[in-house]
Amino acid sequence: MAKLRGRGYASVNYPTGMNLGGDPSQALVHATTTGTFVISLSSVDLGQGIKTIAAQCAAETLGLPMENILVDTADTDTGPHCMGTFASRGTHRVGNAVIMAAAEARGVMLEVAAEELEVDAADLETDGTGYIAVKGAQDKRVHITDLALAAHFKHGRTISGRGIYLKEPSVPVPETGEMDPDSCQAHACTVAVVEVDDETGVVEVLELFNAYEIGRALNPAMATQQVEGGAWMGLSHALFETTEPYYPARDHGPRDFAGYLMPGPADLPVQHSLLLERPSANGPYGAKGIGEMTANAPIPAIANAIFDACGVRLTSMPFTPERVLRGLDALKTEETC
Amino acid sequence: MPSQIVSLVVNGEHREFIAAPGATLLACLRESLGLTAAKRGCAQGACGSCTVLVDGRPEASCLVAVETVAGGSVRTLEGVATGGDLDEVQSAFVDCFATQCGFCTSGMIMVAEALLDRNPDPSEEDVIEAISGNVCRCTGYRPIVQAVLEAAARRREEAVTR
Ligand code: FES
Ligand code: FES
């Protein structure tokens, strides 16, 4: 009777976005009278952080502080079009649309500033503090709050911009099957370290090492959070979660949290996560999508680690104590035959 | 059994409302008082997203018949920040990225408040024990544990400087 340690590895390539009949998302940007730039989107934030990413892309493109950005995702009926936040597409599609909209708005902002300061728009620059200033003459400047007021009440201008990113439909070539289904691919691998109790069959994941190549990490802390939260979900699928333990008979399926098991805060592995940045040519500031892939690699990595630890090759999830023990029994029978 | 008028002290304020027989504290907070921070995740005491403090103790408000706590004092997430200023637990949750979708967050913060009220210097095991009745689907728990430890440290530091 022993606790057996093993280590397993798995990797994943993951496409950003989808294809189908074309994959567009739009963004609209306008400045209020006091210089808040409202980014209107129909892209819903359900915790993955698209509002933060959209605000970062807008602030960076406009050359203004984050405090000047307000992301409004209030109404998918009346907002600009978005296919939705799924398929790991949000950062890529919406980020690109926001950059396009913000670039147009920045052009108008600089034109109005040029009128206000009586200079050429090409001579103006921003430094992220909220001021638009003449290059090389930093005292000749106007703050966005004053500029937006002047745009409305003096110049009769609307500081605004429109953006869309469209991944065009790609139909496979009949002869070869060749097509261009996604915009870019992110890559990752996970190494899992597990301990298998050969008496009880319980598998404990001790450590996970995650390496993710995700283009530019627009927000490294949020990307890491996505990687580790996703790995937790992968671990949960690998060891615990199932709706149908006696599939296809559904009568014993769990109906609540008492029967549908998930790891709790005491069952967590130590995670080590690394982001590798190789900016994608068509990504917003080089970013790729990483949403869904984060739950993928941990599962086969854990399966491989179990095999390494005790020789049991499990091909059905979850890797329950019962399945591990049956696998160990089968190995013993093989040995004795 | 007819509906009853129930009074509670909620976040320091005296509140009165009409409760149907058997109405849960959670339903009364959300529907009668408009306090929607406490969430209905499972309605059977298994997820912790409805946690509020009843006379200082963390309780799954989905399991509490409101009559049984009539006259008592209830603290919800809405009562944690003073004005617009987040308290140490809330700001540590922000700084440690301890929330994603936010559905578990109000319950997590309330159990953390209760823990820190009775133990200002908890170990990691104490924090894990305290939040073990609360389910989080997004974060993988680690950032939440870190946030609670960070909040405890900030609160102790403030106690020293005060
Ligand atoms: S809703 Fe009360 S514990 Fe889940
Ligand atoms: S942040 Fe989503 S459930 Fe915890």
XYZ file of C-alpha atoms and ligand atoms in Angstrom:
507
model
C 0.000 0.000 0.000
C 1.620 3.167 -1.116
C 1.143 6.645 -2.443
C 2.580 6.627 -5.925
C 3.818 9.761 -7.587
C 3.681 10.455 -11.273
C 4.175 13.245 -13.735
C 2.319 13.765 -16.992
C 2.380 16.199 -19.843
C -0.127 17.438 -22.424
C -0.270 20.283 -24.881
C -2.958 22.108 -26.828
C -3.232 24.322 -29.885
C -6.303 26.462 -29.742
C -7.959 28.535 -32.457
C -9.078 32.084 -31.709
C -12.643 32.784 -32.821
C -14.740 30.958 -35.356
C -15.617 31.042 -38.981
C -19.090 29.845 -40.034
C -20.737 32.576 -42.089
C -18.266 35.268 -41.099
C -17.464 36.456 -37.600
C -17.967 40.204 -36.990
C -18.017 42.389 -33.888
C -18.595 46.122 -33.778
C -17.737 48.951 -31.414
C -18.919 52.545 -31.270
C -17.089 55.254 -29.353
C -18.217 58.757 -28.468
C -17.027 61.428 -26.084
C -19.428 62.968 -23.588
C -19.349 66.712 -22.875
C -16.797 66.177 -20.121
C -14.442 63.962 -22.094
C -15.488 60.499 -20.983
C -15.237 58.163 -23.944
C -18.151 55.759 -23.936
C -17.374 52.472 -25.681
C -20.686 50.924 -26.709
C -20.539 47.163 -27.142
C -22.912 44.228 -27.157
C -20.128 42.000 -25.888
C -21.147 40.613 -22.540
C -18.671 40.377 -19.675
C -19.474 37.306 -17.614
C -16.318 37.520 -15.590
C -13.693 36.937 -18.252
C -12.766 40.626 -18.247
C -13.700 41.894 -21.719
C -14.736 45.266 -20.266
C -11.265 45.783 -18.849
C -9.601 44.677 -22.087
C -11.863 46.928 -24.200
C -11.083 49.884 -21.912
C -7.343 49.174 -22.127
C -7.466 49.019 -25.941
C -9.451 52.271 -26.087
C -7.219 54.126 -23.632
C -4.078 52.994 -25.423
C -5.383 54.002 -28.852
C -6.872 57.323 -27.754
C -3.789 58.154 -25.700
C -5.931 58.942 -22.660
C -6.048 57.596 -19.071
C -8.197 54.559 -18.225
C -10.357 56.848 -16.046
C -11.606 58.546 -19.213
C -13.053 55.304 -20.577
C -16.480 53.930 -19.800
C -17.459 50.620 -21.352
C -21.186 50.232 -21.856
C -22.417 46.719 -22.617
C -25.893 47.415 -21.371
C -28.155 46.284 -24.165
C -27.554 43.738 -26.909
C -30.814 44.794 -28.607
C -29.783 48.373 -29.237
C -25.989 48.156 -29.118
C -23.681 47.596 -32.073
C -23.461 44.006 -33.252
C -21.412 41.321 -31.528
C -21.541 37.614 -32.315
C -21.013 36.998 -28.619
C -18.340 36.327 -26.059
C -17.545 32.707 -26.817
C -15.093 30.749 -28.975
C -12.244 32.603 -27.219
C -13.021 35.468 -29.595
C -13.758 38.435 -27.290
C -10.306 39.934 -26.877
C -9.404 39.409 -30.535
C -12.610 40.534 -32.296
C -13.813 43.160 -29.849
C -10.315 44.462 -29.120
C -9.719 45.027 -32.837
C -13.116 46.718 -33.286
C -12.461 48.996 -30.304
C -9.034 49.947 -31.638
C -10.555 50.859 -35.023
C -13.313 52.937 -33.411
C -10.924 54.624 -31.006
C -8.491 55.440 -33.829
C -11.251 57.257 -35.717
C -12.304 59.090 -32.556
C -8.696 60.036 -31.880
C -8.482 61.550 -35.367
C -11.495 63.776 -34.642
C -10.140 64.594 -31.157
C -6.869 65.807 -32.677
C -8.674 67.805 -35.386
C -10.758 69.622 -32.778
C -7.671 70.158 -30.612
C -5.906 71.591 -33.659
C -8.731 74.089 -34.138
C -8.767 74.920 -30.452
C -5.002 75.463 -30.226
C -4.739 76.929 -33.749
C -2.046 74.488 -34.856
C -1.760 71.618 -37.303
C -3.303 68.324 -36.117
C -0.181 66.459 -37.255
C 1.854 68.417 -34.681
C -0.187 67.158 -31.739
C 0.543 64.314 -29.376
C -0.933 62.603 -26.328
C 0.920 61.136 -23.354
C -1.794 59.272 -21.518
C -2.310 61.970 -18.886
C -5.406 63.515 -20.474
C -3.636 66.383 -22.228
C -3.323 66.899 -25.960
C -0.185 68.962 -26.518
C 1.881 70.429 -29.310
C 4.986 68.301 -29.865
C 8.011 70.054 -28.459
C 5.919 72.833 -26.880
C 4.422 71.138 -23.850
C 2.855 74.323 -22.414
C 0.703 74.644 -25.517
C -1.861 72.034 -24.587
C -5.514 71.405 -23.818
C -7.066 68.905 -21.421
C -9.614 66.465 -22.827
C -12.305 67.736 -20.414
C -12.010 71.263 -21.800
C -11.604 69.992 -25.327
C -14.757 67.857 -25.222
C -16.721 70.812 -23.852
C -15.357 73.041 -26.616
C -16.151 70.392 -29.238
C -19.785 70.374 -28.169
C -20.384 74.055 -27.413
C -17.906 75.945 -29.605
C -16.927 73.819 -32.587
C -20.101 71.795 -33.093
C -18.121 68.576 -33.484
C -18.865 65.030 -32.349
C -15.746 63.231 -31.158
C -16.643 59.705 -32.120
C -15.600 56.643 -34.042
C -16.906 53.420 -35.566
C -15.152 50.084 -35.508
C -15.733 46.602 -36.797
C -13.618 43.501 -37.043
C -14.764 40.891 -39.496
C -13.269 37.470 -39.931
C -14.570 36.714 -43.388
C -16.228 33.378 -44.100
C -13.815 30.801 -45.400
C -15.220 27.942 -47.444
C -13.090 24.787 -47.684
C -11.513 23.996 -51.044
C -13.405 20.822 -52.059
C -10.363 18.978 -53.432
C -8.020 19.587 -50.527
C -10.234 20.594 -47.630
C -7.953 23.578 -47.253
C -9.447 26.580 -45.450
C -8.675 29.376 -43.036
C -10.971 28.696 -40.099
C -9.451 30.892 -37.420
C -7.464 34.085 -37.083
C -4.586 32.798 -35.010
C -3.816 29.993 -32.611
C -2.637 30.047 -29.051
C -0.525 27.202 -27.679
C -0.089 25.785 -24.242
C 1.188 22.877 -22.270
C 0.609 21.631 -18.769
C 2.657 19.314 -16.619
C 0.728 17.697 -13.788
C 2.248 16.081 -10.718
C -0.103 13.633 -9.004
C -0.162 11.209 -6.157
C -2.229 8.040 -6.498
C -3.194 6.095 -3.388
C -3.132 2.473 -4.548
C -5.300 1.393 -1.619
C -8.144 3.902 -1.960
C -7.723 4.854 -5.617
C -7.813 8.544 -4.725
C -5.866 10.803 -7.066
C -4.488 14.045 -5.681
C -3.070 16.687 -8.005
C -0.100 18.220 -6.210
C 1.266 20.654 -8.764
C 0.418 22.071 -12.162
C 2.947 23.795 -14.376
C 1.258 25.859 -17.091
C 3.060 27.464 -20.026
C 0.920 29.575 -22.386
C 1.880 31.224 -25.636
C -0.945 33.726 -26.057
C 0.396 36.452 -28.298
C 0.679 39.695 -26.363
C -0.765 39.397 -22.845
C -2.801 42.617 -22.711
C -3.388 42.172 -19.009
C -0.940 39.621 -17.602
C -2.631 39.378 -14.188
C -6.004 38.643 -15.756
C -4.456 36.208 -18.233
C -2.796 34.324 -15.375
C -6.081 34.293 -13.496
C -7.753 32.824 -16.578
C -5.047 30.164 -16.902
C -5.253 29.094 -13.258
C -9.029 29.318 -12.940
C -9.342 27.300 -16.148
C -6.835 24.744 -14.894
C -8.943 24.376 -11.778
C -11.947 23.641 -13.948
C -9.899 21.130 -15.961
C -8.817 19.413 -12.760
C -12.427 19.389 -11.627
C -13.543 17.711 -14.868
C -10.631 15.271 -14.676
C -11.266 14.048 -11.141
C -14.791 14.923 -10.044
C -17.429 16.326 -12.316
C -19.964 14.265 -14.134
C -23.696 14.506 -14.540
C -24.161 10.917 -15.568
C -22.173 8.467 -13.504
C -24.352 5.592 -14.678
C -24.836 6.831 -18.221
C -27.019 6.165 -20.168
C -29.344 5.545 -17.188
C -30.072 9.028 -15.980
C -31.987 8.254 -12.801
C -28.885 8.389 -10.612
C -27.560 11.608 -12.123
C -26.730 14.313 -9.620
C -29.201 17.132 -9.349
C -27.402 19.435 -6.941
C -24.044 20.336 -5.443
C -24.360 17.501 -2.943
C -24.133 14.991 -5.795
C -22.266 16.970 -8.423
C -18.820 17.039 -6.925
C -16.186 19.698 -7.423
C -12.891 20.283 -5.672
C -13.012 22.741 -2.810
C -10.426 25.232 -1.615
C -8.555 22.519 0.303
C -8.032 20.318 -2.786
C -5.961 22.745 -4.798
C -2.635 22.038 -6.443
C 0.155 24.544 -6.351
C 0.165 26.203 -9.756
C 3.124 27.695 -11.574
C 2.143 29.673 -14.643
C 4.204 31.219 -17.351
C 3.066 33.420 -20.233
C 5.086 33.454 -23.423
C 4.415 36.418 -25.688
C 4.747 36.091 -29.436
C 2.435 38.818 -30.727
C -0.027 37.763 -33.405
C 0.000 39.903 -36.551
C -3.779 40.337 -36.656
C -4.453 40.500 -32.907
C -5.307 43.687 -31.016
C -1.859 44.864 -29.920
C -0.820 41.289 -30.745
C -3.233 39.401 -28.464
C -4.730 35.968 -29.126
C -7.692 34.344 -27.394
C -7.080 32.076 -24.395
C -10.508 31.694 -22.835
C -11.516 28.094 -23.357
C -8.188 26.385 -23.875
C -7.220 26.818 -20.240
C -9.413 23.891 -19.154
C -8.052 21.539 -21.817
C -4.436 20.567 -21.257
C -4.737 19.771 -17.529
C -7.079 16.831 -18.194
C -4.816 14.673 -20.407
C -1.820 15.808 -18.348
C -3.476 14.371 -15.238
C -4.407 11.161 -17.112
C -0.782 10.780 -18.213
C 0.449 11.471 -14.689
C -1.833 8.738 -13.320
C -0.387 6.328 -15.890
C 3.115 7.360 -14.904
C 2.316 6.874 -11.224
C 0.623 3.486 -11.290
C 0.436 2.183 -14.837
C -3.329 2.625 -15.131
C -4.397 4.126 -18.453
C -7.761 5.861 -17.982
C -9.658 7.031 -21.024
C -12.991 8.045 -19.447
C -13.489 11.053 -17.232
C -13.722 11.575 -14.374
C -10.779 9.599 -13.006
C -12.617 8.404 -9.940
C -11.170 6.181 -7.199
C -13.376 3.368 -8.511
C -11.903 3.571 -12.003
C -8.362 3.770 -10.664
C -8.903 0.689 -8.457
C -10.498 -1.269 -11.302
C -7.485 -0.351 -13.433
C -5.082 -1.508 -10.713
C -7.023 -4.765 -10.356
C -6.846 -5.353 -14.107
C -3.089 -4.834 -14.019
C -2.744 -7.378 -11.224
C -4.823 -9.918 -13.131
C -2.615 -9.422 -16.179
C 0.496 -9.979 -14.081
C -0.785 -13.219 -12.560
C -1.944 -14.633 -15.910
C -50.998 30.965 8.416
C -51.181 34.626 7.452
C -48.259 36.765 6.345
C -46.513 38.607 9.143
C -44.794 41.901 9.664
C -41.165 41.150 10.461
C -38.640 43.628 11.741
C -34.895 43.300 11.461
C -31.898 45.530 11.932
C -30.247 45.344 8.521
C -26.828 46.935 8.145
C -27.560 49.045 11.220
C -30.932 50.281 10.011
C -34.281 49.278 11.413
C -36.355 47.664 8.626
C -39.892 46.310 8.587
C -41.574 44.280 5.884
C -44.303 41.760 5.246
C -43.147 38.160 4.999
C -45.148 35.216 3.677
C -45.138 32.177 5.981
C -41.903 30.274 5.630
C -40.250 33.012 3.559
C -36.475 32.736 3.684
C -34.219 35.492 4.891
C -32.642 35.471 1.422
C -35.964 36.046 -0.335
C -36.862 38.865 2.070
C -33.510 40.597 1.646
C -33.671 40.396 -2.140
C -37.355 40.893 -2.825
C -38.731 42.925 0.092
C -35.682 45.030 0.887
C -34.047 45.203 -2.545
C -30.697 44.036 -1.183
C -29.513 41.789 -4.011
C -25.858 41.240 -3.077
C -26.663 37.876 -1.486
C -27.230 35.436 -4.348
C -29.443 32.397 -4.720
C -27.067 29.776 -6.062
C -28.588 26.488 -4.929
C -31.311 27.333 -2.384
C -30.283 24.315 -0.308
C -27.299 25.397 1.749
C -24.635 23.900 -0.487
C -22.979 26.849 -2.257
C -22.648 29.743 0.207
C -23.455 32.466 -2.310
C -26.343 33.639 -0.099
C -24.183 34.050 3.025
C -25.003 36.985 5.331
C -24.124 37.587 8.954
C -26.922 37.039 11.453
C -25.939 38.494 14.820
C -22.349 38.259 13.588
C -22.494 34.598 12.510
C -22.258 33.620 8.840
C -25.484 31.917 7.786
C -26.776 30.510 4.531
C -29.734 32.883 4.266
C -31.528 30.515 1.867
C -32.008 28.100 4.774
C -33.143 30.641 7.387
C -36.883 31.125 7.819
C -37.089 34.842 8.404
C -39.441 34.588 11.403
C -36.749 32.688 13.274
C -34.444 35.702 13.223
C -37.085 38.424 13.695
C -35.711 41.258 15.775
C -32.148 40.164 15.029
C -29.366 41.987 13.360
C -28.318 41.151 9.802
C -25.256 42.323 7.923
C -25.083 41.982 4.157
C -22.424 42.926 1.651
C -24.247 46.219 1.095
C -23.325 47.178 4.663
C -19.607 46.454 4.347
C -18.309 49.525 2.507
C -18.561 52.875 4.274
C -19.985 55.248 1.721
C -18.028 54.610 -1.445
C -14.943 53.346 0.390
C -14.305 49.627 0.129
C -13.184 47.953 3.338
C -9.960 45.910 3.616
C -11.556 42.640 2.518
C -13.233 44.180 -0.510
C -10.155 46.058 -1.649
C -7.974 42.968 -1.149
C -10.400 41.019 -3.366
C -9.901 43.664 -6.052
C -6.126 43.808 -5.680
C -5.661 40.014 -5.592
C -7.938 39.427 -8.612
C -10.125 37.254 -6.394
C -13.260 37.682 -8.459
C -14.256 36.848 -11.998
C -17.999 36.480 -12.571
C -18.653 37.696 -9.034
C -21.477 35.307 -8.229
C -19.665 33.820 -5.231
C -18.012 37.067 -4.189
C -20.575 38.504 -1.787
C -20.781 35.213 0.106
C -16.994 34.856 0.161
C -16.582 38.379 1.511
C -19.161 37.816 4.237
C -17.522 34.611 5.491
C -14.189 36.437 5.389
C -15.635 39.302 7.448
C -16.911 36.824 10.031
C -13.559 35.023 10.121
C -11.553 38.219 10.585
C -13.950 39.489 13.242
C -13.170 36.490 15.426
C -9.605 35.779 14.273
C -7.569 38.751 13.077
C -4.519 36.610 12.283
C -5.790 33.501 10.485
C -3.512 30.864 8.985
C -4.003 29.665 5.416
C -5.754 26.573 6.820
C -8.112 28.795 8.837
C -9.073 30.678 5.672
C -9.600 27.463 3.699
C -11.744 26.102 6.522
C -13.793 29.329 6.647
C -14.557 29.405 2.906
C -14.978 25.660 2.491
C -18.780 25.966 2.410
C -18.612 28.430 -0.450
C -18.387 27.310 -4.065
C -16.464 29.308 -6.658
C -16.630 28.188 -10.261
C -14.153 30.656 -11.741
C -11.084 31.562 -9.765
C -9.711 28.228 -8.584
C -9.950 29.561 -4.995
C -6.262 30.403 -4.628
C -6.716 34.163 -5.267
C -9.577 34.210 -2.764
C -7.453 32.592 -0.054
C -4.692 35.089 -0.815
C -7.123 38.015 -0.698
C -8.431 37.037 2.728
C -4.887 36.669 4.109
C -3.982 40.027 2.559
C -7.075 41.669 4.068
C -6.159 40.279 7.484
C -2.651 41.703 7.168
C -3.986 45.116 6.093
C -6.460 45.197 8.958
C -3.768 44.319 11.506
C -1.510 47.003 10.111
C -4.278 49.562 10.392
C -4.973 48.531 13.986
C -1.308 49.235 14.809
C -1.230 52.666 13.155
C -4.524 53.697 14.731
S -28.151 29.650 -2.151
Fe -27.875 29.397 -0.042
S -26.223 28.060 0.084
Fe -26.615 28.127 -2.047
S -15.933 34.400 -9.267
Fe -17.368 33.258 -10.408
S -18.079 31.859 -8.921
Fe -16.454 32.810 -7.906
